[in-house]
CSV table of C-alpha atoms and ligand atoms in Angstrom, one decimal:
chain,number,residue,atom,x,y,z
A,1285,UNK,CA,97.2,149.2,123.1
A,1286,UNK,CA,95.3,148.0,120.4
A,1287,UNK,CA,95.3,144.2,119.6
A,1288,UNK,CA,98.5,143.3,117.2
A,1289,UNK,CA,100.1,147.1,117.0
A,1290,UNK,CA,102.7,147.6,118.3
A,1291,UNK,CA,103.7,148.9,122.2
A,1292,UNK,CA,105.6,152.1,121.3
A,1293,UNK,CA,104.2,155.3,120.5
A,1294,UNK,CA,105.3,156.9,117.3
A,1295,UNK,CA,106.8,159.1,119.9
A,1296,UNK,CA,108.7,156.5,121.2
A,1297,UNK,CA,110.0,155.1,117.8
A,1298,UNK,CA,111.0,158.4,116.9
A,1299,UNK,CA,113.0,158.9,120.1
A,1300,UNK,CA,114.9,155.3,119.8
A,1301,UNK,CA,115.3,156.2,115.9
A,1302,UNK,CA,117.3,159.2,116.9
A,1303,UNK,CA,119.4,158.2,119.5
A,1304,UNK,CA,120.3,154.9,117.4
A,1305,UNK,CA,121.4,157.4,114.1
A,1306,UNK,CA,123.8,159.0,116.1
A,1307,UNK,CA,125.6,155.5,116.2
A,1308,UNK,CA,125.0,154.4,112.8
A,1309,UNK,CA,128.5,154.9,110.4
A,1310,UNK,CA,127.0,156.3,107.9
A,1311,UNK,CA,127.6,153.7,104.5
A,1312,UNK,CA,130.9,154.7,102.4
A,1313,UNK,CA,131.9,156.7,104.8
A,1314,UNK,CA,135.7,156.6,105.6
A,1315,UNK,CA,136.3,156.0,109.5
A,1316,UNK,CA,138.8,156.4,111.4
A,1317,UNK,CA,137.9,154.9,114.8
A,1318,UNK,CA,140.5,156.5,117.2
A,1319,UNK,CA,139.6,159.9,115.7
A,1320,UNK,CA,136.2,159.8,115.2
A,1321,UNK,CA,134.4,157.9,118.5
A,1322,UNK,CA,134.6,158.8,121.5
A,1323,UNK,CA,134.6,155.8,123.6
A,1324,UNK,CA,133.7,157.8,126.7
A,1325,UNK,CA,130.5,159.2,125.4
A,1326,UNK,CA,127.3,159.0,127.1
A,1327,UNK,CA,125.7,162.0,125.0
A,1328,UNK,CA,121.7,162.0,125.4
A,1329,UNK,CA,121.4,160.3,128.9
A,1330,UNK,CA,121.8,162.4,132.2
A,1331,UNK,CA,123.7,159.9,134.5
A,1332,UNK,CA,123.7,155.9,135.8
A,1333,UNK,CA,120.3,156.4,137.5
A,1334,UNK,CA,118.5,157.4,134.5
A,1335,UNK,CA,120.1,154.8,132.3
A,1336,UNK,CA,119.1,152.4,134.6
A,1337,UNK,CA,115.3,153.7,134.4
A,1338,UNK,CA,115.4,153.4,130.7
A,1339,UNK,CA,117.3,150.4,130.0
A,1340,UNK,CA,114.6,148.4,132.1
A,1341,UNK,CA,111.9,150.1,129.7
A,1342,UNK,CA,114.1,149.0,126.5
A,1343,UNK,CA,114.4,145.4,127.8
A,1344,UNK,CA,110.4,145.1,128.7
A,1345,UNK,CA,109.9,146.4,125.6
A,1346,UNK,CA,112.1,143.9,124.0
A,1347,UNK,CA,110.7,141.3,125.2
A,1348,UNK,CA,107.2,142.7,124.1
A,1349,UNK,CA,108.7,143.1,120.8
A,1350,UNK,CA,110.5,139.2,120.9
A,1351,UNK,CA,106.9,137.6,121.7
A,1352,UNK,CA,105.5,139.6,118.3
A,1353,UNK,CA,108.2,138.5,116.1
A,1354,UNK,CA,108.2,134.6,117.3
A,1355,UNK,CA,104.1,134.7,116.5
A,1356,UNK,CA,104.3,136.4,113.5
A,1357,UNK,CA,107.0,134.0,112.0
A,1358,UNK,CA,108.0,135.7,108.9
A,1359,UNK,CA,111.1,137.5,110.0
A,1360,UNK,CA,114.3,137.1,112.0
A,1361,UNK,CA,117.0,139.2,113.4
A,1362,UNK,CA,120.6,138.6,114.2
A,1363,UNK,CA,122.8,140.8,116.3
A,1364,UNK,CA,126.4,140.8,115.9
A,1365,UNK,CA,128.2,142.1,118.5
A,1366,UNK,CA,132.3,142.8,117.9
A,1367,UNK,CA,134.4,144.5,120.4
A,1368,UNK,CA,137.9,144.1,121.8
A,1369,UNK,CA,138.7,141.9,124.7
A,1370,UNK,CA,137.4,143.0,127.9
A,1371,UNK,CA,134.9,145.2,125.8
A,1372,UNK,CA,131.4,144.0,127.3
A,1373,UNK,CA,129.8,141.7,124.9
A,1374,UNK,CA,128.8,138.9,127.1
A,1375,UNK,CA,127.3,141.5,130.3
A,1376,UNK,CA,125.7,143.3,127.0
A,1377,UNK,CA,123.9,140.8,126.3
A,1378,UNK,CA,123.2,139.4,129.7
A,1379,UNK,CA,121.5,142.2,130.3
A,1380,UNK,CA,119.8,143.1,127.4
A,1381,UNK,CA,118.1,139.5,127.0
A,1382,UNK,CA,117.1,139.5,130.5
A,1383,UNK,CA,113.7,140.0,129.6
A,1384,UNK,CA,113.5,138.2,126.6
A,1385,UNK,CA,112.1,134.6,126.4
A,1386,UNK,CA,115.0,132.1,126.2
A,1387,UNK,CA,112.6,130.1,123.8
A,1388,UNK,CA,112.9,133.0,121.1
A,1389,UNK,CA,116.9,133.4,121.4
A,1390,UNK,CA,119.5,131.4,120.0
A,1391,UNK,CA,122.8,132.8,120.9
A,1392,UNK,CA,126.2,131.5,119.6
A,1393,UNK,CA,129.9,132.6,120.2
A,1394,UNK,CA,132.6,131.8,118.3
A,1395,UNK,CA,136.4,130.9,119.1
A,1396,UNK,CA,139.4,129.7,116.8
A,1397,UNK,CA,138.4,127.6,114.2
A,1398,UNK,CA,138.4,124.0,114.7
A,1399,UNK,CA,140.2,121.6,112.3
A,1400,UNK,CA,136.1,120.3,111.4
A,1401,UNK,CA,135.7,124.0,110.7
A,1402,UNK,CA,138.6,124.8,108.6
A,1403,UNK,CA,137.7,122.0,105.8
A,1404,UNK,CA,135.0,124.5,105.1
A,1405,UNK,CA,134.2,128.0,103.6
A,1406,UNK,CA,135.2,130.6,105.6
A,1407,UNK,CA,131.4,131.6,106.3
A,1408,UNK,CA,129.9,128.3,106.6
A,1409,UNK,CA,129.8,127.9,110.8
A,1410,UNK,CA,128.6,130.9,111.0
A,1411,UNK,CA,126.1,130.1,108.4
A,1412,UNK,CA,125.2,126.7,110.7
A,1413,UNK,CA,124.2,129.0,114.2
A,1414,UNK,CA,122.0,131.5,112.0
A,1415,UNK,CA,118.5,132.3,113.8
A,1416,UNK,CA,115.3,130.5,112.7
A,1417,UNK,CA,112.0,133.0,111.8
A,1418,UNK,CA,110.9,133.9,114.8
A,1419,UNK,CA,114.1,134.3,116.2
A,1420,UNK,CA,116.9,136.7,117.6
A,1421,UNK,CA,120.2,135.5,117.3
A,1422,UNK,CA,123.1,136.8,118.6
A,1423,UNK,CA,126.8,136.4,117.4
A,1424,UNK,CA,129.0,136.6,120.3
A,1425,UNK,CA,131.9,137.3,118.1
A,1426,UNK,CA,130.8,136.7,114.6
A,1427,UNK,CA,132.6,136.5,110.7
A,1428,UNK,CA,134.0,140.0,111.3
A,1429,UNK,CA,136.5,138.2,112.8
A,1430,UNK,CA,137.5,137.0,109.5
A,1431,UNK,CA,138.7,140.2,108.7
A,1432,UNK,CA,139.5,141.1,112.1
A,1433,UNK,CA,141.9,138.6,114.0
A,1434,UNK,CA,143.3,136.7,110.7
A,1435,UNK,CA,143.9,140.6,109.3
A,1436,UNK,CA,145.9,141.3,112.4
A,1437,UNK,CA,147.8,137.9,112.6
A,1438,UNK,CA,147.9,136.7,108.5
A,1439,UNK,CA,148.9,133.6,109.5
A,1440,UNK,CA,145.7,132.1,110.5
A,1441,UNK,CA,145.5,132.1,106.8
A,1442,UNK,CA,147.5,129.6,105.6
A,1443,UNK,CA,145.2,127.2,108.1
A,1444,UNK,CA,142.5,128.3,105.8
A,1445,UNK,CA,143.7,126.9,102.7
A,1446,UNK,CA,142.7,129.0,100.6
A,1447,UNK,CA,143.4,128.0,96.7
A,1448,UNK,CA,143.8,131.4,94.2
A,1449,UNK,CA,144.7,133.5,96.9
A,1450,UNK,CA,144.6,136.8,95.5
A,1451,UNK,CA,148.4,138.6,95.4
A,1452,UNK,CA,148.4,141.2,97.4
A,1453,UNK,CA,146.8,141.4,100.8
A,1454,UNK,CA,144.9,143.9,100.5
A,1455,UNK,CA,143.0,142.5,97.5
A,1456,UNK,CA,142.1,139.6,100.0
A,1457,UNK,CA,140.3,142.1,102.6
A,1458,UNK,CA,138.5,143.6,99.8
A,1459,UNK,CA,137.1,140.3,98.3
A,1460,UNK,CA,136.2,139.4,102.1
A,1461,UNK,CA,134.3,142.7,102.9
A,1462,UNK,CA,132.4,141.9,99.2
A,1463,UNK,CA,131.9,138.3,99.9
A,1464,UNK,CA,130.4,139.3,103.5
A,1465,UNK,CA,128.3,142.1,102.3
A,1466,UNK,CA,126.8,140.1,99.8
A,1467,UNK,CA,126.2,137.3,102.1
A,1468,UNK,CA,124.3,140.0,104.5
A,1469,UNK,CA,122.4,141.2,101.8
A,1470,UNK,CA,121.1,137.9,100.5
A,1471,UNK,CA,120.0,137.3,103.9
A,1472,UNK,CA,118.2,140.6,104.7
A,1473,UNK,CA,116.6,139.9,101.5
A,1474,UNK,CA,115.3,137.0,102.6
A,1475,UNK,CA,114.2,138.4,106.1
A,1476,UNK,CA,116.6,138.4,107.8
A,1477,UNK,CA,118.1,141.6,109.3
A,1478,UNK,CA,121.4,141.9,110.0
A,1479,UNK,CA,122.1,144.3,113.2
A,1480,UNK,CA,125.5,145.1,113.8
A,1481,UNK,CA,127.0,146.5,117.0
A,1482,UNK,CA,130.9,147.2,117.8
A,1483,UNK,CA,131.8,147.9,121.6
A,1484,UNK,CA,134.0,150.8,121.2
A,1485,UNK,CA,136.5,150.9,123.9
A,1486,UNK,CA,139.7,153.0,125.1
A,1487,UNK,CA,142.6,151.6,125.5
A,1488,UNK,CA,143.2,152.9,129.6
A,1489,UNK,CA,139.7,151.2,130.3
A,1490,UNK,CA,141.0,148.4,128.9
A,1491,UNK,CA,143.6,148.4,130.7
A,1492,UNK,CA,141.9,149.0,134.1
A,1493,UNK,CA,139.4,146.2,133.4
A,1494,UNK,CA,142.3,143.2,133.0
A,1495,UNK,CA,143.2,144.4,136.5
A,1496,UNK,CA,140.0,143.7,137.5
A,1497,UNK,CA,140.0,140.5,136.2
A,1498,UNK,CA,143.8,139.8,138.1
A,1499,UNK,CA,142.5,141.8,140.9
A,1500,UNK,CA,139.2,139.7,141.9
A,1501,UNK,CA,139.5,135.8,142.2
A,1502,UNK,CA,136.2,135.3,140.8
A,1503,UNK,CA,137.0,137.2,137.3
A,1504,UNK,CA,140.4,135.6,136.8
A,1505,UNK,CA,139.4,132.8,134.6
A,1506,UNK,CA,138.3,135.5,132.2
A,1507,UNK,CA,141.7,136.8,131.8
A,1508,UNK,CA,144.2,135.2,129.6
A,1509,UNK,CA,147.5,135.4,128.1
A,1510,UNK,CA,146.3,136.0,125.0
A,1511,UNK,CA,144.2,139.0,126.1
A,1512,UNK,CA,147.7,141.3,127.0
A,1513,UNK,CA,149.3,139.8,123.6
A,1514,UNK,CA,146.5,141.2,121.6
A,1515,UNK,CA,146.9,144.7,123.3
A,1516,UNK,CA,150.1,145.0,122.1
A,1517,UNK,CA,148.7,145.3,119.1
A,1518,UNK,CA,146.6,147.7,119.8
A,1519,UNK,CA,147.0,149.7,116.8
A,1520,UNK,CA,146.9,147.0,113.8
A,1521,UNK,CA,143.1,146.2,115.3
A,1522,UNK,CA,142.3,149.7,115.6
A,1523,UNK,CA,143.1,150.2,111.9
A,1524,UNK,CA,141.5,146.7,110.6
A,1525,UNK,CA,138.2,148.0,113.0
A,1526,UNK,CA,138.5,151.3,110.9
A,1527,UNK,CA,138.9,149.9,107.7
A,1528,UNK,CA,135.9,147.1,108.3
A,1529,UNK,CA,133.6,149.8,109.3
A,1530,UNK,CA,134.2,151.8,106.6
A,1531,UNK,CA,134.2,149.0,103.8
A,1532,UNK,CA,130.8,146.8,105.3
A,1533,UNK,CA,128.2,149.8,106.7
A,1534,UNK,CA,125.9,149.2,104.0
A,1535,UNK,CA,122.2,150.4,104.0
A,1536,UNK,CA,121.1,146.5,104.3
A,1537,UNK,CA,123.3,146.1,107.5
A,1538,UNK,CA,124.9,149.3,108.6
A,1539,UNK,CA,127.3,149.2,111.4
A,1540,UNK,CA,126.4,151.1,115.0
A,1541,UNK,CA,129.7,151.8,116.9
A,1542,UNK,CA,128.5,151.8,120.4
A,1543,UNK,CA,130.6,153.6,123.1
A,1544,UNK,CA,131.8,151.1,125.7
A,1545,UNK,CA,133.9,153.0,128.5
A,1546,UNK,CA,131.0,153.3,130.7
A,1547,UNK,CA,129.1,150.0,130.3
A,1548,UNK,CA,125.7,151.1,131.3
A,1549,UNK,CA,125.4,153.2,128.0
A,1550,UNK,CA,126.8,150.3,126.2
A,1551,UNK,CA,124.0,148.3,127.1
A,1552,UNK,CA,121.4,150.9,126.6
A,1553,UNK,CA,123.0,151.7,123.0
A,1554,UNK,CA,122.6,148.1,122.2
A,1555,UNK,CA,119.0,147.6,123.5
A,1556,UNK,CA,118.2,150.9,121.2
A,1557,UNK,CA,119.7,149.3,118.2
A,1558,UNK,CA,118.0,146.1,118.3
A,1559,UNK,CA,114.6,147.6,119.6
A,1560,UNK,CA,115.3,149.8,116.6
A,1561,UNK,CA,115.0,147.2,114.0
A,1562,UNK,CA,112.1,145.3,115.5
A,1563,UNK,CA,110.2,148.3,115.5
A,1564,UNK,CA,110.7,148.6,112.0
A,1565,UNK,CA,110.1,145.1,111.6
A,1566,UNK,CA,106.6,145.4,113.0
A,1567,UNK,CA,105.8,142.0,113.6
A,1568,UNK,CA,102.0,141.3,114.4
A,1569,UNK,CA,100.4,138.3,116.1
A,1570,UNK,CA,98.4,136.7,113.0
A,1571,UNK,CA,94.9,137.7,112.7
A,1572,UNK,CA,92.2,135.3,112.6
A,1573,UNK,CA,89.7,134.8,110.1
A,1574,UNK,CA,85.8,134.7,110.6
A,1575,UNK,CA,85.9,131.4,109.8
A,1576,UNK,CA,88.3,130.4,112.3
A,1577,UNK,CA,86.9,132.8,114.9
A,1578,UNK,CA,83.6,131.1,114.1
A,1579,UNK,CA,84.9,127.5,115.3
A,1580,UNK,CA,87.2,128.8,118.2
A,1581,UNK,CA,83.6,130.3,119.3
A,1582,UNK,CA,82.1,126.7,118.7
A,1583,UNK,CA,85.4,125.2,120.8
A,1584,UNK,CA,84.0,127.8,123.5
A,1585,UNK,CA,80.7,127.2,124.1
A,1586,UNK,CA,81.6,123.6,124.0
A,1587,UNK,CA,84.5,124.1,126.7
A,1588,UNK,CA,81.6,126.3,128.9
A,1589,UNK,CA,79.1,123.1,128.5
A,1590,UNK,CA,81.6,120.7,130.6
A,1591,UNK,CA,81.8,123.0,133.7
A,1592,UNK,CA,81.6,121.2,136.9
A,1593,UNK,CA,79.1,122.0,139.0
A,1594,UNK,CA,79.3,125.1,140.9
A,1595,UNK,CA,81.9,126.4,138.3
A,1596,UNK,CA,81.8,129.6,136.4
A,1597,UNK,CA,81.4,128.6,132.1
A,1598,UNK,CA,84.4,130.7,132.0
A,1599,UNK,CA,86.1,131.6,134.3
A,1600,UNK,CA,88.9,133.4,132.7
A,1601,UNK,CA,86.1,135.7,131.5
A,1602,UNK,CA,84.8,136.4,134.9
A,1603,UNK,CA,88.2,137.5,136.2
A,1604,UNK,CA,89.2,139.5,133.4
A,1605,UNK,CA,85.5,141.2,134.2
A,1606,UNK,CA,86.6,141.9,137.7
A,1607,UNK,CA,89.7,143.1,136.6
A,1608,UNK,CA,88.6,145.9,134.6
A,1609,UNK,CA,85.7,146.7,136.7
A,1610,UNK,CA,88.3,147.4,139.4
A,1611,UNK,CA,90.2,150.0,137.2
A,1612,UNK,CA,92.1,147.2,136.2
A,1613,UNK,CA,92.7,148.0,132.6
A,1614,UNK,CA,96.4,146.9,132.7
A,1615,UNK,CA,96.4,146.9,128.4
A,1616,UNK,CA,97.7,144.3,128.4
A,1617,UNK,CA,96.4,142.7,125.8
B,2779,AMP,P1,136.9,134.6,123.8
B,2779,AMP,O1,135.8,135.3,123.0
B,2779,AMP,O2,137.5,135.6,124.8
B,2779,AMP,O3,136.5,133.4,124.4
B,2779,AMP,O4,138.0,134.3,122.8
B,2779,AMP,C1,137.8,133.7,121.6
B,2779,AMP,C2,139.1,133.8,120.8
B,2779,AMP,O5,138.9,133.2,119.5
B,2779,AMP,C3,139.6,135.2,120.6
B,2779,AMP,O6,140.9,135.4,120.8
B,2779,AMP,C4,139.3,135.4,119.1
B,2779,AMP,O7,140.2,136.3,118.5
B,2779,AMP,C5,139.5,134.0,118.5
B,2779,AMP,N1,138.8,133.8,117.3
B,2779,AMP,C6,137.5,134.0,117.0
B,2779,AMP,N2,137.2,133.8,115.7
B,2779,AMP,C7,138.3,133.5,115.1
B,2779,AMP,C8,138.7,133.2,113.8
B,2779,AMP,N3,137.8,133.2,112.8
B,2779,AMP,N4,140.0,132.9,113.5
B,2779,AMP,C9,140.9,132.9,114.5
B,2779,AMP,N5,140.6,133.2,115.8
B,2779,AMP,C10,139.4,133.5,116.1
B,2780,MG,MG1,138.6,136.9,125.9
């Protein structure tokens, strides 16, 4: 690997780049999730085994790619990640940050508005847990579910306060997916990329992981009332999912539906999307200047002066010398 470029091939890019377009909804495109997705799907990988091989090379190289991005300052990413209950968000990203330098991650999740909350805009929290440069952040929920849960139960509205409320409905989602696009755009504009991932799950798997989380003692505190409420209304989400995706997959932010039955694809699919976007990010480590490169060799030859006796001048040099005279030629910078 050359100094500052990048750790993927062009082969590798490529590869990533294809398996990430077959998730992408495609912007203006009309979706109909329970027709169109398959949340079974695990089209490109053989089996488990494999998928374990190659989401430990996505998450080494996404932490490869993290360090790049933090030193090169100029851009940030956030991931949104949007599923139903039980769909996988928080392993997703357990597992796809497991390699990635806390330092560089910011990571926020969000829950029913507070009272604090509600005196404000309707985007302003999340505005408040948005990544620095040099950051990934991820929404653990995010402000789709202003379009999402408050669609599905209207009365979360009237908490919201809103003056000049539109009359119909309808006309109130459409302003929202405007408001929400624009408010993505500004950002990517300002370098900031928006990733956007939704954990596409069936209904039976569902239904067989809220046993799980009655069935083992350990798991039970992730269960709630709520959860079984929700699935009964199964439908109304799947049609405000359908109608979000459709109306805010732009070509600034598109959308990646991500299928979530089997949650070892899940995670690869998401660690593709995100390595996606850093790769075409590019970040570099800054380069130096002669001038600079003159005084850090000035700095040098003063740190060699000060050896102790019996001390190497430098003995990082001398190891790195061993290490490559042994075969040692790790590239690693
Ligand atoms: P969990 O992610 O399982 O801890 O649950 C968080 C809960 O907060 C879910 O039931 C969400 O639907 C709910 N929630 C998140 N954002 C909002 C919002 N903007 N308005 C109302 N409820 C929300
Ligand atoms: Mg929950």
């Amino acid at each position: 690997m050359k100094n500052g470029r990048a750790r993927t091939t062009d082969a590798q890019a490529e590869r990533i780049a294809g398996f990430v377009d077959r998730l992408r909804v495609e912007p203006g495109s009309k979706v109909n999730l329970s027709k169109d997705f398959d949340p079974a799907r695990t089209v490109g990988i053989k089996n488990k085994k494999e998928g374990r091989e190659i989401l430990r090379s996505g998450v080494a190289l996404l932490a490869d790619y993290q360090r790049r991005l933090a030193a090169d300052g100029s851009h940030g990413v956030l991931l949104c990640l949007q599923a139903l209950d039980a769909g996988g968000k928080d392993g997703t990203i357990r597992h796809v940050m497991s390699g990635v330098n806390p330092q560089g991650v910011r990571v926020a999740g969000f829950r029913v508005p507070s009272a604090g909350e509600l005196a404000h805009d309707y985007l302003w929290r999340y505005t408040r847990e948005l990544p620095r440069r040099g950051e990934i952040g991820i929404f653990n929920r995010s402000h789709y579910e202003e379009v999402l849960v408050v669609r599905v139960h209207p009365e979360l509205l009237d908490r919201q306060r809103l003056p000049g409320r539109p009359k119909s409905r309808k006309a109130l989602w459409r302003r929202r997916f405007r408001e929400i696009n624009a408010w993505e755009r500004y950002l990517t504009d300002n370098g900031f990329r928006v990733v956007k991932v939704f954990l596409n799950l069936s209904k039976e798997e569902q239904r067989v992981r809220f046993l799980k989380r009655i069935d083992v003692p350990e798991r039970n505190w992730k269960f709630s009332a709520s959860d079984v409420r929700e699935r009964a209304r199964w439908d109304d989400y799947q049609a405000a999912f359908s109608d979000m995706l459709s109306a805010t997959s732009t070509p600034w932010a598109p959308w990646h539906v991500v299928p979530a039955d089997h949650k070892w694809y899940a995670r690869i699919c998401a660690a593709a999307v995100l390595a996606r976007t850093l790769i075409e990010i590019d970040p570099h480590y800054p380069a130096i200047d002669d001038r600079s490169r003159h005084e850090l060799e000035l700095e040098k030859r003063q740190l060699e002066k000060e050896a102790p006796a019996g001390a190497a001048a430098d003995p990082y040099a001398v190891k790195r010398r061993g290490h490559q005279g042994h075969g040692g030629d790790r590239r690693r910078r």
